[in-house]
Coordinates of C-alpha atoms and ligand atoms in Angstrom, one line a residue:
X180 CA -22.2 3.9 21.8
X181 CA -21.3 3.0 18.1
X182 CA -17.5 1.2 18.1
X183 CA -15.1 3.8 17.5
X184 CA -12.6 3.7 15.2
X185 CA -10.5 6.0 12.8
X186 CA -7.5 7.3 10.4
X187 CA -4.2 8.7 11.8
X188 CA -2.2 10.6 9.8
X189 CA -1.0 14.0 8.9
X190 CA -1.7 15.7 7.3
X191 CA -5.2 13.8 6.8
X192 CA -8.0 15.8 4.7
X193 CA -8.0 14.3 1.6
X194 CA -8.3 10.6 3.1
X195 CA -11.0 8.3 1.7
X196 CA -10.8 6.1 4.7
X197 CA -14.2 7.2 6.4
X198 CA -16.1 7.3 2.9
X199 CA -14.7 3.3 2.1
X200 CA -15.4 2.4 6.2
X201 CA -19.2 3.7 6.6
X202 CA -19.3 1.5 3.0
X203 CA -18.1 -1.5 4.5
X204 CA -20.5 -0.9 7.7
X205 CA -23.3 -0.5 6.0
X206 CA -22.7 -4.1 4.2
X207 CA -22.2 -5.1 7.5
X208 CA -25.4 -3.5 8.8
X209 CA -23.6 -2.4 11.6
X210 CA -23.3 1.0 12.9
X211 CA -19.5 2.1 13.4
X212 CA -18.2 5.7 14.1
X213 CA -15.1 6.2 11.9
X214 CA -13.2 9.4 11.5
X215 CA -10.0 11.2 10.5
X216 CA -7.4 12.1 13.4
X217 CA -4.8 14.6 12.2
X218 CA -1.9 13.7 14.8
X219 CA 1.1 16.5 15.4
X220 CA 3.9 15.2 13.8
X221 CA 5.5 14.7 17.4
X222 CA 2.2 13.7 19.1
X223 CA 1.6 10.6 17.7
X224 CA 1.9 8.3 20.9
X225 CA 0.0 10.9 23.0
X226 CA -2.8 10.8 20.3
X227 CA -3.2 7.3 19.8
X228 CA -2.8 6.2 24.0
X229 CA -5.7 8.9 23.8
X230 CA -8.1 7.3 21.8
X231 CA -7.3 3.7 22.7
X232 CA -8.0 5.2 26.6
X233 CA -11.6 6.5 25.5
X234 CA -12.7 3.5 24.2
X235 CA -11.2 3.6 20.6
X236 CA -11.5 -0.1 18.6
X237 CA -9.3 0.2 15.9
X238 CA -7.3 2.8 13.8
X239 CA -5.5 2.9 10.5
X240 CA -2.3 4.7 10.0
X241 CA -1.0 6.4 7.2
X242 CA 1.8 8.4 6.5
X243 CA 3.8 9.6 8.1
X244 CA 3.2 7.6 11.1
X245 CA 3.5 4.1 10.2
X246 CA 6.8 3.5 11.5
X247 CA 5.6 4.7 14.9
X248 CA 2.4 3.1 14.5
X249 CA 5.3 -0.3 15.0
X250 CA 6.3 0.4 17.8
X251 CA 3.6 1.5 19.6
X252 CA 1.6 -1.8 19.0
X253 CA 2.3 -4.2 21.9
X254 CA 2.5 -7.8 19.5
X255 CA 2.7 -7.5 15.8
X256 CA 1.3 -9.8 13.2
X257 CA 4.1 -11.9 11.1
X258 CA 3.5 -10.0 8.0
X259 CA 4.0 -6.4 10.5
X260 CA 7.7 -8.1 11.5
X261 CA 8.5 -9.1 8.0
X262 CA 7.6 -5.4 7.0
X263 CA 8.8 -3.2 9.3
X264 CA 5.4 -0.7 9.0
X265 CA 2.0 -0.9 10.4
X266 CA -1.0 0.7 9.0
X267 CA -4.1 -1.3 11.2
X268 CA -3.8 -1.0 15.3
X269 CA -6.6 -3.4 17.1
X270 CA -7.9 -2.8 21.0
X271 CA -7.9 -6.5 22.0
X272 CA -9.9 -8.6 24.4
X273 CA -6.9 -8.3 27.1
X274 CA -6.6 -4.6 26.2
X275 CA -3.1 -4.7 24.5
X276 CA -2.6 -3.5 20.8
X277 CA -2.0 -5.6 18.0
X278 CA 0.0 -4.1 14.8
X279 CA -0.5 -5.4 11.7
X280 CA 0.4 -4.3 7.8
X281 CA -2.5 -5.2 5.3
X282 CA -1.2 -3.1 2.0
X283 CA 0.6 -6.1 1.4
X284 CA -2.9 -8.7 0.9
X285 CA -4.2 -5.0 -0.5
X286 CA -2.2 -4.8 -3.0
X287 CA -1.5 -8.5 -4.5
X288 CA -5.2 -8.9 -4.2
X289 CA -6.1 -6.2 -6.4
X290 CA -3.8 -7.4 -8.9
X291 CA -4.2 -10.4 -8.8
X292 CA -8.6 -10.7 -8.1
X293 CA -9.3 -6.9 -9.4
X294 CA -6.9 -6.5 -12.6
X295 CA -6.9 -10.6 -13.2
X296 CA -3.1 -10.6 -13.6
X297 CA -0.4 -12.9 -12.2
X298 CA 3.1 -12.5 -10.6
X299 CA 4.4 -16.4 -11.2
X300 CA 7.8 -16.4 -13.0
X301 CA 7.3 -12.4 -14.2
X302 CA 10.3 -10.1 -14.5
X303 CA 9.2 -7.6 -11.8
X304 CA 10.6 -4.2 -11.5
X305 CA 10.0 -1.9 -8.6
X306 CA 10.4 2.0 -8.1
X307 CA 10.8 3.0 -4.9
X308 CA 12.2 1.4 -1.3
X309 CA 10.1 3.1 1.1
X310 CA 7.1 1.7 3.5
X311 CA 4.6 0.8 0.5
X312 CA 7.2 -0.9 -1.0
X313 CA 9.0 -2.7 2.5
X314 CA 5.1 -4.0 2.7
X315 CA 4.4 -5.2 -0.7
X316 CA 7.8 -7.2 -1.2
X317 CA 6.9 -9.9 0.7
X318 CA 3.4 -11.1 -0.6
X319 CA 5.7 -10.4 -4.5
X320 CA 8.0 -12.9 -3.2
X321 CA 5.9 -15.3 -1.9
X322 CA 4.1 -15.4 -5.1
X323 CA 7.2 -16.6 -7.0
X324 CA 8.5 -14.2 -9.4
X325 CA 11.4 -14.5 -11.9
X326 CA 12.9 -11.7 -10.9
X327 CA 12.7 -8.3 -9.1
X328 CA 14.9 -5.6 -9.4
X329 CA 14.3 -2.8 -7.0
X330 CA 15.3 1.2 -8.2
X331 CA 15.6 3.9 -5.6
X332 CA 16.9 7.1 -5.9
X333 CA 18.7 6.9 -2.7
X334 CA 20.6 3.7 -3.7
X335 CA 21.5 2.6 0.0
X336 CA 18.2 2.7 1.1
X337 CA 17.2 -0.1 -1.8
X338 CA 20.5 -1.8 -0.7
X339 CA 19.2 -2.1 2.9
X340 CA 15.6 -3.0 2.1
X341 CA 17.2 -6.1 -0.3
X342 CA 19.6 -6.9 1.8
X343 CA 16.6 -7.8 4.9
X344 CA 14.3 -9.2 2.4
X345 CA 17.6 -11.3 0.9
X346 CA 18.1 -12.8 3.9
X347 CA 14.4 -13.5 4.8
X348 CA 13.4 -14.5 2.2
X349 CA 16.3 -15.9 0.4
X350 CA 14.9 -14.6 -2.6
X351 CA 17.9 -12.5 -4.8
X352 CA 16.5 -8.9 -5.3
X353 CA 19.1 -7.0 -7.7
X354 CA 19.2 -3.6 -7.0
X355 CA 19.7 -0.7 -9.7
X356 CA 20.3 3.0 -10.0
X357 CA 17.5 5.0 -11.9
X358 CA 20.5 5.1 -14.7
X359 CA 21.8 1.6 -14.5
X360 CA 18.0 0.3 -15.2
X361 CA 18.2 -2.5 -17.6
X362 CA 17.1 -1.4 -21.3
X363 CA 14.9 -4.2 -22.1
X364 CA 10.8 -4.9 -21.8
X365 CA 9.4 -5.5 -17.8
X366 CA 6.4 -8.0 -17.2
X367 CA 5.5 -5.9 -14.3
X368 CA 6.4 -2.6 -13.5
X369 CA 5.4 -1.3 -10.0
X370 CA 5.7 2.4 -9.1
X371 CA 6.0 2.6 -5.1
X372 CA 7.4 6.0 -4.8
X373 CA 5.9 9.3 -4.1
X374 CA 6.9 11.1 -7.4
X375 CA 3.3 11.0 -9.1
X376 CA 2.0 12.8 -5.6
X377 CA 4.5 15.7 -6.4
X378 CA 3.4 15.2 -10.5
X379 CA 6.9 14.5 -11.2
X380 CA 8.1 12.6 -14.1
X381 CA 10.7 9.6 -12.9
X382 CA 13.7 9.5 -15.3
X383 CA 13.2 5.7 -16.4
X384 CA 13.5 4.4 -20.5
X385 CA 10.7 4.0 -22.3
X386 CA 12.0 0.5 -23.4
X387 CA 11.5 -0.9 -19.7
X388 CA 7.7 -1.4 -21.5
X389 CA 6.0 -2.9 -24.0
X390 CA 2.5 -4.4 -25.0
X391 CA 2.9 -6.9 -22.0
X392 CA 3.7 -4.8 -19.5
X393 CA 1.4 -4.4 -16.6
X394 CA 2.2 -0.7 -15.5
X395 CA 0.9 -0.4 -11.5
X396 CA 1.4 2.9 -9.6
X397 CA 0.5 2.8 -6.1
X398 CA -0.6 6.3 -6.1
X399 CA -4.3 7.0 -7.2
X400 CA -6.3 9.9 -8.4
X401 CA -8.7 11.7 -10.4
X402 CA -6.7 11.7 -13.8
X403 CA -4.1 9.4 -14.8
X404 CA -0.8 9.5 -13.1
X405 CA 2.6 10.9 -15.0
X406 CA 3.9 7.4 -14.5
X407 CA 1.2 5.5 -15.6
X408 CA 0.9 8.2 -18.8
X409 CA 4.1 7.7 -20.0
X410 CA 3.9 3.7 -19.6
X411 CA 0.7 4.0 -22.0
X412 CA 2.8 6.3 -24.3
X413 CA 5.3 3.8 -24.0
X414 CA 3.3 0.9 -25.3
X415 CA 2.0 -0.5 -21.9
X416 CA -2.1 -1.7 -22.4
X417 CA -2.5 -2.9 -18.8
X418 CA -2.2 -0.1 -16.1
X419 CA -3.8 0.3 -12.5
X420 CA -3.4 2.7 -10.1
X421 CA -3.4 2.4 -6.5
X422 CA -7.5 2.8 -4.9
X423 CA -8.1 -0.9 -5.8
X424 CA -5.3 -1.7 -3.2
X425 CA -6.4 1.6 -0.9
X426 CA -10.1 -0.2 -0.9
X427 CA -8.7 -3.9 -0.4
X428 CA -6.0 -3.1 2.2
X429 CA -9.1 -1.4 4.1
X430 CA -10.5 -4.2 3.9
X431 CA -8.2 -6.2 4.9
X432 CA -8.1 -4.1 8.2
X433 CA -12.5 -4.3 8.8
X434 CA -11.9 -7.9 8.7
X435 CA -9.0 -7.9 11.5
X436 CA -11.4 -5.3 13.2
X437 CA -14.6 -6.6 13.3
X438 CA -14.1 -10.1 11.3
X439 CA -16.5 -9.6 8.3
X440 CA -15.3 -9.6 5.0
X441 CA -16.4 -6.9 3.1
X442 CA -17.0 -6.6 -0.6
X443 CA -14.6 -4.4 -2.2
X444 CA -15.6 -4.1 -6.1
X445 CA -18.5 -1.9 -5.7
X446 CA -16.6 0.5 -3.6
X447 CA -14.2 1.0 -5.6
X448 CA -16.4 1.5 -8.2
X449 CA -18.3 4.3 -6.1
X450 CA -14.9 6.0 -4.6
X451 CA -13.7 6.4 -8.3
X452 CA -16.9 7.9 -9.5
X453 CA -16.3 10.0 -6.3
X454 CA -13.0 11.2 -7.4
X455 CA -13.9 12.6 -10.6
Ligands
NDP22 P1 7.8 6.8 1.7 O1 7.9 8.2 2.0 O2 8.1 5.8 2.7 O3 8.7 6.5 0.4 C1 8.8 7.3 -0.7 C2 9.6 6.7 -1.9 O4 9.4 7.5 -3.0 C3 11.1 6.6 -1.6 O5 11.6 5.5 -2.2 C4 11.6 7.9 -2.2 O6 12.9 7.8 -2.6 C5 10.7 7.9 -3.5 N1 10.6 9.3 -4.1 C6 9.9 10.3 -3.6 N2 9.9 11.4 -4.5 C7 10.6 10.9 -5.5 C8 11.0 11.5 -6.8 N3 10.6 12.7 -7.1 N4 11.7 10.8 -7.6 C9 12.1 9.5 -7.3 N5 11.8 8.9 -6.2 C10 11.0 9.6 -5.3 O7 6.3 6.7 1.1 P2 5.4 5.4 1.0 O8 6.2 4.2 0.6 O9 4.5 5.3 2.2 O10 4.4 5.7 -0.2 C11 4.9 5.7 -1.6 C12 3.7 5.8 -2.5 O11 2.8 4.8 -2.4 C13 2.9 7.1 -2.3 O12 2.5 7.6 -3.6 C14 1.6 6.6 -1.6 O13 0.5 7.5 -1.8 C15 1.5 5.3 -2.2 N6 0.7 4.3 -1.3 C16 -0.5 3.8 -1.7 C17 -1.2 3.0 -0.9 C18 -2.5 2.5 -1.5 O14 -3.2 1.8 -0.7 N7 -2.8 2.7 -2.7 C19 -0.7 2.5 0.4 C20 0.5 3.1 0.8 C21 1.2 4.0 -0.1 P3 14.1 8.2 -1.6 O15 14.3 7.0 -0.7 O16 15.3 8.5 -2.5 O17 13.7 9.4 -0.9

């Protein structure tokens, strides 16, 4: 039987997981059988035990599960601890789970491999303070910004993410309101909330950008995201949006799976052509 592995989330339709998976397989040359598991929203433990019991490999976990998804693993990788999420479960020899977060490496190495750009001494401001952003604060840090000021609209749960990294890291994240933001040019604008999902405009200035701006949403899709339009409107050149880090983060995951490194440029390349 082919190794079994898949996505848990829910609700789970539109996920490119399987399409970027059988990619990475097949530059394997390996056969793997990857699919989608739409978990209740209070069955997640029943699902998972389930398809760990029948043989399962490996699964990735999306929202909203990955809070779960940490404490249901039995050990966690350092990055998983520093984090708080996990989004890659691994069957190991012994049998126990292993958690582990790889949006983190997915995202800093699509910026900084896929979109050629660097974090090192950058005034870095961040929108949003829930699990995408809990995971990619750490590799941010560790890269040595200037600064980084985190905006939530729920201020306390910014206050809380800081005050953890603050004391991890001992790194000084300022927090701000979306109306406190300060009125003056960003090197690197991230957006890590769920707003372009829901096509909303965030209430942000227009003079957080200018012509060396790197705009990033997390969120991808066919078009160009509200965030991402008004940063070009705004005078931003340099924009991405999030399927470089959904293709490297899966990555990221194969190699903890099955320890081969897949290449990620052509598949991105194909899922985006897929998504038009
Ligand atoms: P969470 O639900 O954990 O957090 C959502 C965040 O968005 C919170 O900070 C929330 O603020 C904020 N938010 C939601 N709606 C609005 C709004 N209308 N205006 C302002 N803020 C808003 O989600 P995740 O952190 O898991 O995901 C965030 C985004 O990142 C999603 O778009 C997701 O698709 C993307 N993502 C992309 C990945 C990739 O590989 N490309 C991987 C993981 C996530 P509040 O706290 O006030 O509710």
């Amino acid at each position: 039987m082919n190794a079994q592995y898949a996505v848990v989330g829910n609700p789970i339709a539109h996920s490119r997981s399987p399409d970027i998976h059988s990619m990475f397989a097949q530059q394997e040359k390996s056969n793997i059988h990857y699919t989608k598991l739409c978990a209740p929203l209070d069955g997640f433990q029943q699902t998972v035990s389930q398809f760990f019991a029948q043989g399962g490999m490996g699964l990735n976990i999306t929202v909203p599960f990955k809070q779960e998804a940490y404490l249901f693993a039995d050990s966690l990788t350092e990055r998983a601890k520093e984090s708080g999420a996990v989004n890659t479960l691994k069957k190991q020899h012994d049998g126990t789970i292993l958690g582990d977060t790889t949006d983190g490496e997915g995202f800093i190495k699509d910026l900084i491999i896929n979109q050629n750009t660097t974090i090192n001494q950058k005034t870095i401001l961040i929108l949003g303070a829930g699990g995408a952003v809990a995971s990619i604060l750490a590799p941010i840090i560790a890269h040595n910004p200037k600064s980084i000021t985190l905006v939530n609209r729920t201020i306390n749960r910014a206050q809380k993410l800081a005050e953890r990294f603050n004391t991890i890291n001992k790194k000084h994240i300022e927090i701000s309101s979306y109306e406190e933001i300060k009125q003056h040019p960003y090197d690197l604008i991230i957006n890590g909330t769920s707003s372009s999902l829901q096509e909303n405009y965030l209430p942000i200035p227009n003079t957080i950008f200018n012509t060396n701006t790197f705009a990033y949403d997390l969120f991808y899709s066919a078009k160009m995201t509200p965030f991402l339009e008004f940063a070009q409107k705004n005078g931003a050149i340099h924009t991405a949006d999030g399927l470089g880090m959904l293709v490297e983060q899966a990555a990221e995951s194969y190699f903890l799976w099955r320890n081969f490194q897949p290449q990620t440029r052509i598949v991105i390349d194909t899922i985006r052509q897929q998504l038009q």
